[in-house]
XYZ file of C-alpha atoms in Angstrom:
780
model
C -199.518 -184.847 -83.283
C -202.332 -182.659 -84.824
C -203.738 -180.272 -82.029
C -207.606 -179.610 -81.815
C -208.664 -176.242 -82.282
C -210.321 -175.297 -79.069
C -212.684 -171.974 -78.770
C -210.930 -168.987 -76.919
C -213.391 -167.013 -76.238
C -216.461 -167.193 -73.978
C -219.505 -167.268 -75.759
C -222.361 -165.075 -74.371
C -225.335 -167.181 -74.347
C -228.251 -164.501 -74.139
C -227.295 -163.136 -77.746
C -227.276 -166.750 -79.170
C -230.604 -168.032 -77.893
C -232.254 -167.411 -81.200
C -230.043 -169.909 -82.766
C -230.636 -172.290 -80.093
C -234.305 -172.513 -80.948
C -233.938 -172.820 -84.655
C -230.985 -175.448 -84.096
C -233.404 -177.549 -81.816
C -236.310 -177.865 -83.729
C -237.230 -181.512 -84.477
C -239.593 -182.649 -87.270
C -243.116 -183.693 -85.962
C -242.697 -187.051 -87.007
C -238.968 -187.477 -86.140
C -238.471 -190.096 -83.497
C -235.716 -191.829 -81.391
C -234.655 -195.212 -82.990
C -232.414 -197.923 -81.347
C -228.723 -197.650 -82.179
C -225.783 -199.523 -81.558
C -223.002 -198.069 -79.307
C -219.042 -198.681 -80.737
C -215.974 -199.451 -78.814
C -217.681 -202.061 -76.700
C -215.467 -204.820 -74.897
C -217.201 -207.664 -72.646
C -215.878 -208.487 -69.251
C -215.010 -212.077 -68.503
C -214.103 -212.489 -64.635
C -211.655 -214.730 -63.666
C -212.614 -216.683 -60.676
C -209.619 -217.426 -58.396
C -209.486 -220.087 -55.648
C -211.718 -219.628 -52.826
C -209.027 -218.561 -50.212
C -207.226 -216.572 -52.851
C -207.291 -212.574 -52.960
C -205.408 -210.429 -55.206
C -202.291 -208.935 -53.637
C -202.628 -205.009 -54.644
C -203.255 -205.633 -58.478
C -199.678 -207.121 -59.394
C -199.684 -209.117 -62.627
C -197.633 -209.470 -65.611
C -197.386 -211.135 -69.049
C -194.329 -213.332 -69.526
C -193.842 -215.997 -72.727
C -197.531 -215.896 -73.097
C -198.617 -216.802 -69.742
C -200.233 -214.326 -67.027
C -198.647 -214.074 -63.690
C -200.516 -212.742 -60.890
C -199.168 -211.956 -56.900
C -202.051 -213.201 -54.899
C -202.592 -213.787 -51.002
C -203.544 -217.401 -49.890
C -205.434 -217.117 -46.498
C -204.984 -219.726 -43.695
C -206.640 -217.563 -41.033
C -208.604 -214.730 -42.331
C -209.938 -213.405 -38.982
C -206.248 -213.027 -37.773
C -205.268 -212.045 -41.500
C -202.464 -214.377 -41.799
C -201.764 -215.529 -45.585
C -199.004 -217.040 -47.672
C -197.832 -214.831 -50.626
C -198.111 -217.127 -53.964
C -197.448 -216.515 -57.547
C -200.492 -217.624 -59.674
C -200.223 -218.193 -63.501
C -202.220 -219.433 -66.296
C -201.890 -219.502 -70.189
C -204.002 -216.798 -72.023
C -207.076 -219.012 -72.340
C -207.397 -218.830 -68.568
C -206.010 -222.533 -68.610
C -202.884 -224.794 -67.364
C -202.731 -222.906 -63.702
C -199.693 -223.126 -61.854
C -198.741 -221.581 -58.502
C -195.526 -220.864 -56.498
C -195.267 -220.357 -53.160
C -192.769 -217.495 -51.848
C -191.613 -217.945 -48.338
C -191.354 -214.550 -46.276
C -190.714 -213.906 -42.640
C -192.682 -212.218 -40.265
C -193.299 -208.594 -40.771
C -192.418 -208.893 -44.347
C -194.453 -208.018 -47.156
C -194.297 -208.325 -51.050
C -195.237 -204.799 -52.911
C -194.201 -205.195 -56.539
C -192.669 -208.147 -58.896
C -191.607 -208.762 -62.323
C -190.224 -211.627 -64.407
C -186.819 -211.492 -65.775
C -185.678 -213.000 -68.996
C -184.626 -216.286 -67.472
C -188.073 -216.796 -66.350
C -187.351 -216.231 -62.632
C -189.200 -213.997 -60.399
C -187.932 -211.048 -58.919
C -189.652 -208.660 -56.226
C -189.689 -205.821 -53.999
C -190.094 -206.438 -50.071
C -190.570 -204.414 -47.323
C -189.521 -205.559 -43.765
C -191.275 -203.819 -40.852
C -189.759 -203.193 -37.634
C -193.061 -202.154 -35.483
C -191.090 -201.239 -32.379
C -189.284 -198.542 -33.990
C -192.053 -197.649 -36.480
C -189.594 -198.040 -39.662
C -188.973 -200.397 -42.650
C -186.643 -201.456 -44.849
C -187.038 -202.150 -48.693
C -185.142 -204.762 -50.659
C -184.853 -206.306 -54.072
C -184.972 -210.070 -54.094
C -184.687 -212.597 -57.117
C -185.396 -216.170 -56.413
C -184.037 -219.236 -58.219
C -186.519 -221.889 -59.594
C -186.205 -223.729 -56.303
C -187.194 -220.909 -54.284
C -184.137 -219.837 -52.958
C -182.601 -216.509 -53.114
C -180.570 -215.718 -56.175
C -179.727 -212.254 -54.866
C -180.912 -209.769 -52.512
C -179.706 -206.037 -51.910
C -181.354 -203.082 -50.089
C -182.875 -200.198 -51.901
C -182.501 -197.021 -49.977
C -178.508 -196.477 -50.182
C -178.786 -196.447 -53.937
C -180.648 -193.159 -53.963
C -178.070 -190.453 -53.415
C -179.445 -187.680 -55.166
C -180.419 -184.461 -53.062
C -183.982 -184.011 -51.986
C -186.144 -181.329 -51.431
C -186.568 -181.576 -47.518
C -189.598 -179.052 -47.564
C -191.706 -181.358 -49.663
C -191.522 -184.392 -46.858
C -193.798 -182.735 -44.408
C -191.092 -182.954 -41.773
C -190.026 -186.694 -42.322
C -186.816 -185.263 -43.631
C -183.898 -187.467 -45.059
C -184.966 -190.497 -42.891
C -188.238 -191.277 -44.797
C -187.897 -193.539 -47.698
C -190.754 -195.126 -49.667
C -189.776 -197.537 -52.733
C -192.853 -196.554 -55.117
C -192.046 -197.949 -58.460
C -190.038 -200.929 -59.785
C -189.754 -202.367 -63.427
C -187.432 -204.467 -65.353
C -186.034 -203.055 -68.601
C -183.849 -204.218 -71.796
C -181.118 -206.419 -70.458
C -182.620 -207.246 -67.254
C -181.876 -203.960 -65.657
C -183.654 -203.119 -62.879
C -185.333 -199.695 -62.554
C -186.387 -198.475 -59.020
C -188.438 -195.247 -58.452
C -188.857 -193.428 -55.222
C -190.129 -189.974 -54.523
C -188.667 -187.707 -57.587
C -185.404 -190.412 -58.429
C -184.982 -193.252 -60.438
C -182.057 -195.633 -60.253
C -181.053 -198.066 -62.618
C -179.281 -201.258 -61.139
C -177.484 -203.864 -63.182
C -178.701 -207.445 -63.639
C -175.727 -209.209 -61.939
C -177.333 -208.837 -58.604
C -174.694 -207.049 -56.959
C -176.898 -204.268 -56.307
C -174.430 -202.055 -58.659
C -176.113 -198.644 -59.418
C -175.542 -197.703 -63.140
C -176.975 -194.312 -63.009
C -179.801 -192.082 -61.517
C -181.787 -189.577 -62.784
C -184.121 -186.900 -60.777
C -187.102 -184.918 -62.145
C -188.880 -181.742 -60.866
C -191.530 -183.362 -59.261
C -192.843 -186.596 -57.671
C -192.799 -189.632 -60.151
C -196.368 -190.390 -61.134
C -195.605 -193.993 -62.950
C -192.705 -196.288 -64.162
C -193.373 -199.214 -66.582
C -191.277 -200.944 -69.183
C -192.523 -201.841 -72.629
C -192.552 -205.292 -74.242
C -189.244 -204.480 -75.912
C -187.563 -203.560 -72.724
C -187.875 -199.653 -72.992
C -188.745 -197.675 -69.599
C -191.387 -194.915 -69.510
C -191.795 -192.450 -66.643
C -194.287 -189.824 -66.008
C -194.050 -186.815 -63.917
C -196.054 -183.482 -63.341
C -193.985 -180.461 -64.781
C -194.924 -177.171 -62.986
C -192.449 -175.108 -64.316
C -193.621 -171.781 -65.951
C -192.873 -172.984 -69.164
C -193.903 -176.838 -68.587
C -196.332 -178.651 -70.237
C -198.310 -180.431 -67.102
C -198.061 -184.231 -66.996
C -194.841 -185.505 -68.821
C -194.309 -188.975 -70.209
C -190.678 -189.635 -70.985
C -188.326 -192.630 -72.049
C -185.130 -193.364 -69.892
C -181.924 -193.958 -72.168
C -179.701 -196.466 -70.447
C -176.705 -195.551 -73.025
C -177.150 -191.964 -72.265
C -177.535 -192.733 -68.654
C -180.277 -190.153 -68.309
C -183.507 -188.940 -69.586
C -184.510 -190.151 -73.284
C -187.109 -188.682 -75.928
C -190.527 -187.295 -74.551
C -193.831 -188.708 -75.771
C -195.960 -185.892 -77.000
C -199.501 -186.900 -75.799
C -202.660 -185.629 -77.716
C -204.206 -182.850 -76.163
C -207.798 -182.152 -75.081
C -207.912 -185.845 -74.031
C -208.815 -185.259 -70.277
C -206.251 -185.714 -67.501
C -208.519 -187.153 -64.864
C -207.755 -190.748 -63.664
C -205.126 -190.614 -66.858
C -202.382 -193.202 -67.026
C -200.097 -194.895 -69.753
C -199.934 -198.679 -70.400
C -197.478 -200.268 -72.608
C -198.132 -203.854 -75.070
C -198.143 -204.993 -78.205
C -199.992 -203.106 -81.132
C -199.336 -199.870 -80.431
C -196.150 -198.094 -79.097
C -198.190 -197.203 -75.877
C -201.651 -197.029 -74.561
C -203.532 -194.654 -72.421
C -206.829 -194.371 -70.553
C -208.844 -191.408 -69.481
C -212.172 -191.092 -67.982
C -213.620 -191.776 -71.280
C -212.049 -194.865 -72.254
C -208.773 -197.019 -73.306
C -206.482 -195.390 -76.529
C -204.263 -196.882 -78.229
C -201.319 -194.525 -79.904
C -198.390 -194.398 -82.229
C -196.020 -191.643 -82.033
C -196.498 -190.825 -85.709
C -200.500 -190.984 -85.502
C -202.267 -187.726 -85.918
C -204.895 -188.659 -83.043
C -205.245 -191.628 -80.657
C -207.377 -194.628 -81.425
C -210.357 -195.067 -78.915
C -210.427 -198.833 -78.508
C -212.585 -199.363 -75.214
C -215.039 -196.910 -74.286
C -215.661 -197.310 -70.356
C -219.574 -196.893 -70.350
C -220.423 -198.589 -73.488
C -218.773 -201.586 -71.827
C -220.101 -201.077 -68.576
C -217.003 -200.184 -66.670
C -216.360 -197.222 -64.912
C -212.472 -196.002 -65.350
C -211.957 -195.298 -61.528
C -212.407 -199.136 -60.945
C -209.376 -199.974 -62.544
C -206.267 -200.566 -60.254
C -203.999 -202.088 -62.813
C -203.925 -203.186 -66.540
C -201.733 -205.277 -68.688
C -202.194 -205.076 -72.635
C -202.334 -208.664 -74.142
C -203.114 -207.025 -77.640
C -205.513 -204.389 -78.942
C -208.540 -206.685 -78.455
C -207.740 -207.926 -75.080
C -206.862 -206.642 -71.942
C -206.446 -207.846 -68.330
C -207.442 -205.626 -65.517
C -208.035 -205.659 -61.775
C -210.419 -203.527 -59.597
C -212.794 -203.187 -57.398
C -216.520 -203.902 -58.954
C -218.962 -201.885 -57.224
C -221.888 -204.447 -57.853
C -219.960 -207.391 -56.905
C -218.535 -205.620 -53.942
C -215.009 -207.255 -54.192
C -211.668 -206.723 -56.100
C -212.304 -208.685 -59.474
C -209.569 -209.807 -62.190
C -211.216 -209.571 -65.680
C -210.062 -210.218 -69.084
C -211.696 -207.604 -71.558
C -212.417 -208.699 -75.227
C -213.696 -206.709 -78.037
C -217.198 -207.336 -79.326
C -217.593 -206.966 -82.876
C -219.562 -204.049 -83.991
C -222.321 -206.374 -85.461
C -223.128 -208.407 -82.180
C -223.733 -205.244 -80.302
C -227.470 -205.279 -79.241
C -229.235 -201.616 -80.385
C -230.922 -199.512 -77.890
C -232.148 -195.909 -77.867
C -229.573 -194.050 -76.863
C -229.918 -191.003 -74.138
C -227.025 -188.409 -74.518
C -225.964 -187.591 -70.811
C -223.414 -184.501 -71.220
C -221.424 -182.599 -68.520
C -218.363 -180.707 -67.861
C -217.381 -182.144 -64.813
C -218.944 -185.033 -62.539
C -217.201 -187.764 -60.215
C -217.261 -190.590 -62.834
C -217.064 -193.382 -60.367
C -219.989 -192.422 -58.589
C -221.858 -191.193 -61.361
C -220.558 -194.096 -63.815
C -222.009 -197.090 -61.649
C -225.229 -195.459 -61.660
C -225.304 -195.416 -65.390
C -224.030 -198.772 -65.558
C -226.665 -200.100 -63.339
C -229.411 -198.291 -65.376
C -227.944 -199.720 -68.623
C -227.851 -203.394 -67.401
C -231.349 -203.380 -66.197
C -232.969 -201.307 -69.152
C -233.955 -203.297 -72.003
C -234.888 -200.477 -74.383
C -232.807 -197.477 -73.404
C -228.739 -196.893 -72.837
C -227.128 -193.559 -71.490
C -224.216 -192.597 -73.283
C -221.926 -190.421 -71.231
C -220.319 -187.352 -73.033
C -217.898 -185.558 -70.541
C -216.393 -182.330 -72.006
C -213.921 -182.201 -69.799
C -211.790 -184.301 -72.673
C -211.431 -180.534 -74.265
C -209.602 -179.649 -71.046
C -205.957 -179.446 -71.553
C -203.028 -178.067 -69.590
C -203.273 -174.756 -71.536
C -206.808 -174.275 -71.179
C -208.806 -175.840 -68.043
C -211.716 -174.315 -69.069
C -211.833 -175.474 -72.796
C -214.807 -178.102 -71.749
C -217.079 -175.288 -70.466
C -216.454 -173.527 -73.469
C -217.203 -176.238 -75.736
C -220.187 -176.981 -73.777
C -221.792 -173.375 -74.210
C -220.677 -173.223 -77.703
C -222.527 -176.539 -78.413
C -225.834 -175.372 -76.615
C -225.568 -171.933 -78.500
C -225.680 -174.097 -81.790
C -228.357 -176.265 -81.075
C -226.395 -179.450 -79.858
C -228.456 -179.738 -76.744
C -228.069 -183.207 -75.185
C -231.043 -185.138 -73.943
C -230.010 -184.885 -70.238
C -227.401 -182.470 -69.083
C -225.859 -182.014 -65.557
C -226.096 -178.388 -64.611
C -223.349 -176.739 -63.175
C -223.644 -173.589 -60.466
C -222.066 -170.801 -62.746
C -224.517 -171.837 -65.898
C -226.931 -169.329 -67.156
C -229.746 -171.770 -65.946
C -232.291 -169.038 -65.404
C -231.835 -168.133 -69.208
C -232.084 -171.857 -70.283
C -235.834 -171.842 -68.498
C -236.786 -168.395 -69.847
C -236.261 -169.670 -73.370
C -238.141 -172.913 -73.003
C -234.903 -175.358 -73.463
C -235.839 -177.301 -70.119
C -238.656 -179.699 -69.588
C -240.756 -179.477 -66.500
C -240.224 -182.565 -64.094
C -243.496 -182.034 -62.565
C -245.216 -183.102 -65.984
C -243.314 -186.351 -65.921
C -244.232 -186.838 -62.267
C -247.906 -186.215 -62.777
C -247.949 -188.609 -65.974
C -246.373 -191.215 -64.090
C -248.511 -193.344 -61.967
C -245.396 -195.195 -60.223
C -244.105 -191.639 -58.891
C -245.112 -189.159 -56.635
C -243.368 -185.921 -56.160
C -244.070 -186.162 -52.407
C -241.191 -188.668 -52.015
C -238.799 -185.516 -52.446
C -237.484 -183.537 -49.677
C -238.809 -179.917 -49.871
C -235.273 -178.367 -50.101
C -234.674 -180.017 -53.691
C -237.880 -178.580 -55.096
C -238.538 -175.213 -53.394
C -235.137 -173.554 -54.515
C -235.428 -174.733 -57.906
C -239.444 -174.041 -58.703
C -240.238 -171.347 -61.463
C -243.948 -170.446 -61.691
C -245.008 -173.671 -60.211
C -242.745 -175.686 -62.498
C -239.535 -177.570 -61.582
C -236.878 -177.553 -64.541
C -233.833 -179.285 -62.779
C -233.706 -182.433 -60.270
C -231.036 -182.618 -57.723
C -230.338 -186.418 -56.875
C -227.943 -185.493 -53.962
C -226.425 -182.432 -52.165
C -224.620 -180.791 -49.225
C -225.467 -177.899 -47.132
C -223.032 -174.986 -46.565
C -223.579 -173.056 -43.596
C -222.233 -171.226 -40.430
C -222.463 -172.911 -37.087
C -222.056 -171.698 -33.567
C -222.949 -172.180 -29.910
C -226.430 -171.723 -29.078
C -225.393 -169.821 -26.019
C -223.605 -167.557 -28.223
C -225.698 -167.016 -31.410
C -229.318 -167.942 -30.137
C -231.132 -171.269 -30.867
C -232.840 -170.070 -33.955
C -231.295 -170.304 -37.429
C -231.325 -167.033 -39.484
C -229.760 -163.529 -38.852
C -228.746 -160.382 -40.946
C -225.869 -158.936 -41.488
C -226.198 -156.382 -38.718
C -227.164 -159.087 -36.256
C -223.715 -160.769 -37.279
C -221.856 -157.940 -36.654
C -223.559 -157.017 -33.614
C -222.820 -160.333 -32.091
C -218.894 -159.952 -32.717
C -218.936 -156.167 -31.169
C -219.673 -157.797 -27.898
C -216.434 -159.751 -28.050
C -212.802 -158.543 -27.074
C -210.773 -157.194 -30.104
C -208.853 -159.990 -31.833
C -211.845 -162.200 -31.518
C -212.886 -163.902 -34.880
C -216.039 -164.090 -36.511
C -215.447 -167.443 -38.509
C -212.610 -169.937 -38.693
C -210.604 -169.918 -42.039
C -211.203 -173.507 -42.831
C -212.260 -172.672 -46.275
C -210.747 -169.451 -46.508
C -213.932 -167.671 -45.164
C -211.982 -164.688 -43.501
C -210.352 -163.809 -46.958
C -212.376 -160.987 -48.566
C -213.184 -162.368 -51.910
C -214.158 -165.708 -50.693
C -216.768 -164.477 -48.074
C -217.976 -161.942 -50.580
C -218.569 -164.826 -53.128
C -220.402 -166.858 -50.162
C -222.731 -164.011 -48.993
C -223.515 -163.239 -52.655
C -224.953 -166.744 -53.264
C -226.842 -166.890 -50.243
C -228.378 -163.468 -51.030
C -228.486 -163.108 -54.685
C -232.165 -164.101 -55.058
C -232.909 -161.397 -52.653
C -231.363 -158.616 -54.901
C -232.438 -159.973 -58.341
C -236.109 -160.646 -59.546
C -235.674 -162.611 -62.557
C -239.099 -163.000 -63.696
C -239.950 -159.109 -63.548
C -236.125 -158.515 -64.909
C -235.318 -155.967 -61.846
C -232.535 -155.929 -59.397
C -231.838 -153.613 -56.122
C -228.130 -153.669 -55.556
C -228.450 -150.211 -54.065
C -230.636 -151.219 -51.243
C -229.023 -151.005 -47.607
C -228.814 -154.783 -47.423
C -226.247 -154.789 -50.011
C -224.363 -151.712 -48.771
C -224.032 -153.381 -45.533
C -222.617 -156.702 -47.237
C -219.794 -154.350 -49.064
C -218.861 -152.321 -45.755
C -218.558 -155.828 -43.954
C -216.506 -157.383 -46.807
C -214.105 -154.448 -46.931
C -213.197 -154.773 -43.191
C -211.893 -158.368 -44.009
C -208.164 -158.977 -44.589
C -207.052 -159.420 -48.266
C -205.640 -162.799 -47.651
C -205.552 -165.262 -44.822
C -202.665 -166.745 -42.454
C -203.599 -170.199 -44.101
C -202.163 -169.378 -47.386
C -199.029 -170.187 -46.494
C -199.720 -173.251 -44.370
C -197.994 -176.579 -45.338
C -197.889 -179.929 -43.669
C -197.223 -179.448 -39.846
C -198.311 -176.001 -39.923
C -201.795 -176.958 -40.928
C -201.801 -179.586 -38.513
C -200.928 -177.514 -35.540
C -203.952 -175.178 -37.097
C -206.318 -177.737 -36.942
C -205.737 -178.717 -33.639
C -205.791 -175.440 -32.140
C -208.914 -173.975 -33.810
C -210.888 -176.344 -31.796
C -209.655 -174.783 -28.735
C -210.606 -171.542 -30.179
C -214.296 -172.521 -30.848
C -214.623 -174.032 -27.597
C -213.235 -171.231 -25.526
C -214.947 -168.376 -27.760
C -211.886 -166.805 -29.494
C -213.609 -167.997 -32.838
C -217.415 -167.540 -32.812
C -218.701 -169.455 -35.598
C -217.561 -172.738 -37.647
C -217.935 -172.621 -41.445
C -218.990 -176.098 -42.515
C -220.025 -178.468 -45.222
C -222.993 -180.894 -43.988
C -223.100 -184.004 -45.951
C -224.488 -186.483 -43.428
C -225.921 -186.646 -39.391
C -222.187 -187.572 -38.486
C -221.107 -184.393 -39.971
C -223.542 -182.693 -37.649
C -221.981 -184.631 -34.817
C -218.576 -183.672 -35.784
C -219.386 -179.807 -35.630
C -221.073 -180.308 -32.175
C -217.915 -182.028 -31.201
C -215.669 -179.202 -32.343
C -217.638 -176.890 -29.973
C -217.172 -179.400 -27.182
C -220.699 -181.207 -27.490
C -222.725 -178.242 -25.956
C -225.747 -177.125 -28.102
C -225.276 -175.462 -31.265
C -227.236 -173.654 -33.809
C -227.051 -174.050 -37.837
C -227.398 -170.212 -38.100
C -226.322 -169.953 -41.614
C -225.263 -166.751 -43.743
C -226.748 -163.520 -42.864
C -229.485 -162.707 -45.192
C -232.264 -160.275 -45.045
C -234.960 -163.160 -45.019
C -235.280 -166.542 -44.364
C -232.485 -169.484 -43.659
C -229.151 -168.222 -44.955
C -227.800 -171.712 -45.403
C -227.468 -172.628 -48.939
C -227.909 -176.152 -50.513
C -224.848 -177.260 -52.963
C -226.058 -179.888 -55.452
C -223.826 -182.642 -55.867
C -225.804 -183.545 -58.905
C -228.188 -181.425 -60.661
C -230.082 -182.760 -63.749
C -231.942 -181.252 -66.679
C -233.807 -182.965 -69.680
C -234.050 -180.991 -73.235
C -237.615 -179.987 -73.919
C -236.995 -180.806 -77.395
C -235.065 -184.391 -76.707
C -236.842 -187.134 -78.715
C -236.489 -189.628 -76.218
C -237.745 -187.535 -73.174
C -239.512 -190.564 -71.604
C -236.210 -192.644 -71.500
C -234.681 -189.699 -70.182
C -236.983 -189.438 -67.238
C -236.796 -193.152 -66.664
C -233.190 -192.499 -66.009
C -233.971 -189.662 -63.632
C -236.451 -191.591 -61.746
C -233.981 -194.388 -61.490
C -231.341 -192.024 -59.610
C -234.320 -191.285 -57.341
C -234.864 -195.083 -56.557
C -234.078 -196.264 -52.975
C -231.373 -198.283 -54.618
C -229.614 -195.569 -56.515
C -230.264 -193.095 -53.272
C -228.832 -195.854 -51.277
C -225.590 -196.056 -52.951
C -224.958 -191.826 -52.901
C -225.817 -191.728 -49.020
C -222.028 -192.190 -48.406
C -221.125 -188.963 -50.372
C -223.826 -186.639 -49.370
C -227.608 -186.071 -48.216
C -230.148 -187.969 -50.374
C -232.846 -186.205 -52.348
C -235.708 -188.424 -51.059
C -237.684 -188.871 -47.732
C -237.000 -192.424 -47.440
C -233.218 -191.841 -48.397
C -233.034 -189.344 -45.475
C -234.793 -191.939 -43.015
C -232.377 -194.807 -44.042
C -229.591 -192.431 -43.792
C -230.860 -191.665 -40.130
C -231.380 -195.325 -39.273
C -227.687 -196.506 -40.183
C -226.093 -193.406 -38.485
C -228.085 -194.011 -35.321
C -226.361 -197.326 -35.313
C -222.688 -196.124 -35.234
C -220.843 -194.890 -32.338
C -218.339 -192.119 -33.146
C -215.109 -190.483 -32.109
C -214.288 -186.995 -33.752
C -210.683 -185.692 -33.937
C -209.110 -182.403 -35.109
C -208.582 -183.948 -38.591
C -211.187 -186.629 -38.841
C -213.095 -189.368 -37.291
C -213.830 -193.032 -36.375
C -216.520 -195.264 -35.891
C -217.760 -198.450 -34.316
C -221.018 -200.498 -34.098
C -220.188 -200.936 -30.326
C -221.111 -198.890 -27.614
C -218.430 -197.151 -25.778
C -217.164 -198.247 -22.111
C -214.855 -197.499 -19.530
C -212.089 -199.309 -21.413
C -212.558 -197.971 -24.829
C -209.758 -195.796 -25.776
C -210.840 -192.536 -27.602
C -207.230 -191.281 -28.469
C -205.956 -191.703 -32.439
C -202.295 -192.513 -33.299
C -200.386 -189.305 -32.448
C -202.331 -189.255 -29.277
C -204.805 -186.746 -29.403
C -207.729 -187.304 -27.308
C -211.075 -187.530 -29.444
C -214.397 -186.115 -28.643
C -217.421 -189.134 -28.360
C -220.548 -188.696 -30.288
C -223.685 -190.583 -30.909
C -226.976 -189.673 -32.986
C -229.873 -189.519 -31.269
C -233.861 -189.252 -32.244
C -233.347 -185.794 -31.064
C -230.513 -184.958 -33.221
C -232.237 -186.314 -36.186
C -235.493 -184.072 -35.651
C -233.007 -180.797 -35.464
C -231.176 -181.965 -38.738
C -234.049 -182.697 -40.648
C -236.038 -179.271 -39.689
C -232.907 -177.587 -40.768
C -232.727 -179.147 -43.957
C -236.566 -178.646 -44.736
C -236.128 -175.003 -44.039
C -233.452 -174.319 -46.519
C -234.767 -172.298 -49.723
C -231.211 -171.152 -51.110
C -229.058 -172.921 -53.420
C -225.767 -172.007 -54.638
C -226.504 -170.711 -58.199
C -224.929 -167.789 -59.804
C -224.855 -166.134 -63.175
C -220.712 -165.946 -63.892
C -221.093 -162.707 -65.955
C -223.143 -161.165 -62.855
C -220.684 -162.304 -60.324
C -217.874 -160.958 -62.349
C -219.469 -157.475 -62.631
C -219.990 -157.379 -58.971
C -216.675 -158.681 -57.853
C -215.222 -156.277 -60.432
C -216.697 -153.011 -58.769
C -216.430 -154.327 -55.386
C -212.672 -154.603 -55.616
C -212.800 -151.005 -56.191
C -214.395 -150.420 -53.088
C -212.134 -152.744 -51.059
C -209.297 -150.861 -52.251
C -210.704 -147.430 -50.608
C -211.253 -145.732 -54.091
C -215.080 -145.743 -53.960
C -217.566 -145.541 -50.661
C -219.892 -148.703 -50.341
C -222.742 -146.603 -51.432
C -221.138 -145.376 -54.688
C -220.246 -148.819 -55.383
C -223.575 -150.386 -55.019
C -224.956 -147.507 -57.171
C -222.471 -148.443 -60.224
C -223.220 -152.106 -59.811
C -227.024 -151.455 -59.731
C -226.946 -149.609 -62.871
C -224.621 -152.264 -64.764
C -226.644 -155.064 -63.590
C -230.043 -153.416 -64.505
C -228.979 -153.009 -68.149
C -227.737 -156.383 -68.278
C -230.868 -158.059 -66.937
C -233.155 -155.826 -68.832
C -231.324 -156.802 -72.001
C -231.569 -160.513 -70.979
C -235.370 -160.449 -70.620
């Protein structure tokens, strides 16, 4: 296939801004006009009988009929059901049902239809007393009796890398994949191996292949070929590999050359008529033939009001029609749906608003975009994901291309800003619109609905060039009896605290590698960078005593950490014992991400439910805790549809949108925060070393607080006092995680010389001051 040419050099934006201003000029009479989107498919939901639910999204096509494995519930309260094979023709008519008899503790996992029209399926039989299971392959006769049955595990004999099984060793077995290929040969996939089994029902193994990593998928094409995928981590590997199995060679066959720069997030391959194969990524569903130079985009998810993450299983009927199952965010349940292509001349035109980004949680963001698009009669958000340029050979290609487009004037209407973008330069050059103007001119919106912490850190000369819709907070936490009851401190105060304790006492835990030199230095820089750089005056003071103290402290930290080599049980042991270290003051501080009131309670539980202080990272002034924006939006000043862009941003700040984001992070509005507190005060929590559980019912003497492995948990319940403490803390935050990547690289480059002992902290600070003073001056 033709490979797209991708930029190989990082474009220095500051040098190119003259091009931006010229490229972005729009004619005075130029206006945005309604336009049609393309690659649109409509969704027709299939209504199952009232007591039916999909069973894991299992379905297939045979002789122009669609077969779906369902559960017919006889007692929902006690989760009792009967497996039933539900089928209909391509028009959704002529429904047939076939019940499958299973015993107690027997569960159907996957199924297929063999060439004689009879069902074959995989089944697990659980032994709850011994906490074990056995996997079988079963074929049924037309009357429902068993045609044959054999156990799967004995067929897998290839040696296994036991280090990859987390101590489960050779006794652990999971039959992950199942497909029926040409001549009814059965293919079973488990871990890294595929076994081919004869069609005669004797369970005779024809051959076994093993790849160098976990299997990612195993599927049969309409003509009986079987495709597997796995990730190749070898030095010469090509990332995700898609490869045919060859029953004649009894091994691996031809590799499928996938197109580059299509993005690998949420990617999967499907088979069906019309193309050699189909694949989906975050953008859409594509058809591809082996001789094609590029794949053909068939269905654009967002244009079709679908999020790719919501699709669990998919079957190709033809290039214009697909069947999929998935969770519908708006209906709040699993759905079965047929997608049918909408001719371009039937698409309703709207004013298109380009929303561009390098990375985003497309499930969460996509649901917000779809919800806005469904309710807006005038505007439509079109998502442009630059990660599509990423490849296995260049994971930064999307960021590079995004920067290149900005420098050449291709500025989107709305952009999602990342912490390492040169945002200060964007604002200085007048590229971004002031959100306060939108708010002041909108009678239906008040800036007072926003929390102070999403305004203050981002204001520039009384203007607000970016909007944070939701966020997390990174901070250092300690017992109030150890660190005091007030947030904020300096490096000297932090080191003085450590000096009071015996040798060997750790200042912080290493949950996020905080004890490693480079990570700690970057965190301290991000918490303090605004104290060392004045962007408005184009000056810096990296030769200050505060910065020199930072260098000296970080130089005292180890280069790496013990956790670098921890896996599986080692990490579990570490997780449980670090709680003892916090409680017994062998470790003084907890490095934490706070995303909800319950995460505050979890931190409090880690210290034994004593009073804690959200101390923050050391800084010369203010609260050293930092706001980490989950999504930070900007509107281009020269956009032709700024009003429509603002309507979308305003929707993101609405109660409904904020409510949907509360599960992942703090909301940006006061009403959202109040609602979050209300909901979490209704929950009763138990916290463990590796997670937590919750209930809406209060605990009593009969409530067990032990988890499945016997660890005794720590109960927690949110009080009004807790809410006030956390809210005061949130409102005190004035720092955000923002940095200039080039500036950070210069600082780290010089600091490494200091850490190696080749220069003193004072000498290093002087060099950094000199280099960055020149850089900042040239950029102004």
